[in-house]
Amino acid sequence: MHASTVRSLLVRGMLAGLIAGLFAFAVAYAVGEPPVNGAIAVEEAKAAGEAPAGHGSHAGHGGGTVAVEAAEEEEEGFSRSTQSTFGLATGVLVYGVALGGIASLAFSFVLGRVGRFSPRATAALTAAAAFTTVYLVPFLKYPATPPAVGNPDTIGQRTTLFFLMILLSVLLGIAAVIAGRRLAPRLGNWNATLAAAGGFIVVTAVAFAFLPDNDDAVAAGFPAALLWEFRLASLAIQAVLWAVFGIVFGVLAQKVLAARTAGADPQVQLGSPAAG
């Protein structure tokens, strides 16, 4: 594929990621923020219950409560309303643009190499594969947890394990695609796809068994319903992000590649012996 075409696809991938980020932000704000607020309320109630009795002796006059809230806001740097609106939108949009650019490069590489699929179908497959390997598989091993509900001393270890699972999942996905291509001449496309998918599932299950669990990711006594609600919201945000990206980028990529093909036809005709 020509470098200018890849560059055009990259720009459109980032644009598609931005649009997908807008939809993901709407879902995050509507269904993701309530469980986050609930988790914060649980932690604040727990912290208040663990506070020394002497510390709360002025609470009846309101002075102790105001002082604590002022100190928390000062340490926080940004108010909760800012975090849940501008901060959330900035994070989700930047995330969408970055992943859109990476996914568009992956699309440029696999187009025409994994079967005779149209650009739209290839974009949908790329988005589905990215959602599965980058989020769904790591999520199944290390599910998302609300902020400040786990052991703060192990957050570095838990983050490392999560990104290690992402890297392993992506590598296994690439290996499955390569294996499927090599098995296709002997087994046929459908059987080769099933064999590659089965191998991916088996090796992933083995990785799940050997990688350590995050036993301290959720504090004891944290409401199970609230945790389940947060995890479903996290899954919905990612699903919307990748679904919208696959649809929007498929349309944009189809237009780019169709325009490049149409623009190349006159050149081919002018350079042919018949034209001369």
JSON list of C-alpha atoms in Angstrom, two decimals, residues 95 129-144 162 166 169 230-239 242:
[
{"chain": "A", "resi": 95, "resn": "TYR", "atom": "CA", "xyz": [-7.78, 7.49, 24.24]},
{"chain": "A", "resi": 129, "resn": "ALA", "atom": "CA", "xyz": [-10.14, -8.15, 17.01]},
{"chain": "A", "resi": 130, "resn": "ALA", "atom": "CA", "xyz": [-8.82, -5.03, 18.77]},
{"chain": "A", "resi": 131, "resn": "PHE", "atom": "CA", "xyz": [-11.72, -5.03, 21.25]},
{"chain": "A", "resi": 132, "resn": "THR", "atom": "CA", "xyz": [-11.17, -8.72, 21.97]},
{"chain": "A", "resi": 133, "resn": "THR", "atom": "CA", "xyz": [-7.40, -8.68, 22.39]},
{"chain": "A", "resi": 134, "resn": "VAL", "atom": "CA", "xyz": [-6.85, -5.22, 23.87]},
{"chain": "A", "resi": 135, "resn": "TYR", "atom": "CA", "xyz": [-9.77, -5.18, 26.30]},
{"chain": "A", "resi": 136, "resn": "LEU", "atom": "CA", "xyz": [-12.04, -8.22, 26.53]},
{"chain": "A", "resi": 137, "resn": "VAL", "atom": "CA", "xyz": [-9.40, -10.90, 27.17]},
{"chain": "A", "resi": 138, "resn": "PRO", "atom": "CA", "xyz": [-7.48, -8.83, 29.76]},
{"chain": "A", "resi": 139, "resn": "PHE", "atom": "CA", "xyz": [-10.82, -7.86, 31.31]},
{"chain": "A", "resi": 140, "resn": "LEU", "atom": "CA", "xyz": [-11.77, -11.51, 31.80]},
{"chain": "A", "resi": 141, "resn": "LYS", "atom": "CA", "xyz": [-8.55, -12.13, 33.74]},
{"chain": "A", "resi": 142, "resn": "TYR", "atom": "CA", "xyz": [-8.27, -8.78, 35.52]},
{"chain": "A", "resi": 143, "resn": "PRO", "atom": "CA", "xyz": [-11.74, -7.16, 35.61]},
{"chain": "A", "resi": 144, "resn": "ALA", "atom": "CA", "xyz": [-12.02, -3.40, 36.00]},
{"chain": "A", "resi": 162, "resn": "PHE", "atom": "CA", "xyz": [-2.90, -5.91, 33.37]},
{"chain": "A", "resi": 166, "resn": "ILE", "atom": "CA", "xyz": [-2.78, -6.97, 27.07]},
{"chain": "A", "resi": 169, "resn": "SER", "atom": "CA", "xyz": [-3.33, -11.21, 24.30]},
{"chain": "A", "resi": 230, "resn": "PHE", "atom": "CA", "xyz": [-19.13, -0.65, 37.41]},
{"chain": "A", "resi": 231, "resn": "ARG", "atom": "CA", "xyz": [-17.69, -3.58, 35.46]},
{"chain": "A", "resi": 232, "resn": "LEU", "atom": "CA", "xyz": [-20.68, -3.77, 33.14]},
{"chain": "A", "resi": 233, "resn": "ALA", "atom": "CA", "xyz": [-20.41, -0.03, 32.52]},
{"chain": "A", "resi": 234, "resn": "SER", "atom": "CA", "xyz": [-16.70, -0.37, 31.75]},
{"chain": "A", "resi": 235, "resn": "LEU", "atom": "CA", "xyz": [-17.42, -3.17, 29.29]},
{"chain": "A", "resi": 236, "resn": "ALA", "atom": "CA", "xyz": [-20.20, -1.15, 27.64]},
{"chain": "A", "resi": 237, "resn": "ILE", "atom": "CA", "xyz": [-17.92, 1.88, 27.17]},
{"chain": "A", "resi": 238, "resn": "GLN", "atom": "CA", "xyz": [-15.29, -0.18, 25.37]},
{"chain": "A", "resi": 239, "resn": "ALA", "atom": "CA", "xyz": [-17.87, -2.03, 23.27]},
{"chain": "A", "resi": 242, "resn": "TRP", "atom": "CA", "xyz": [-14.88, -0.08, 19.15]}
]
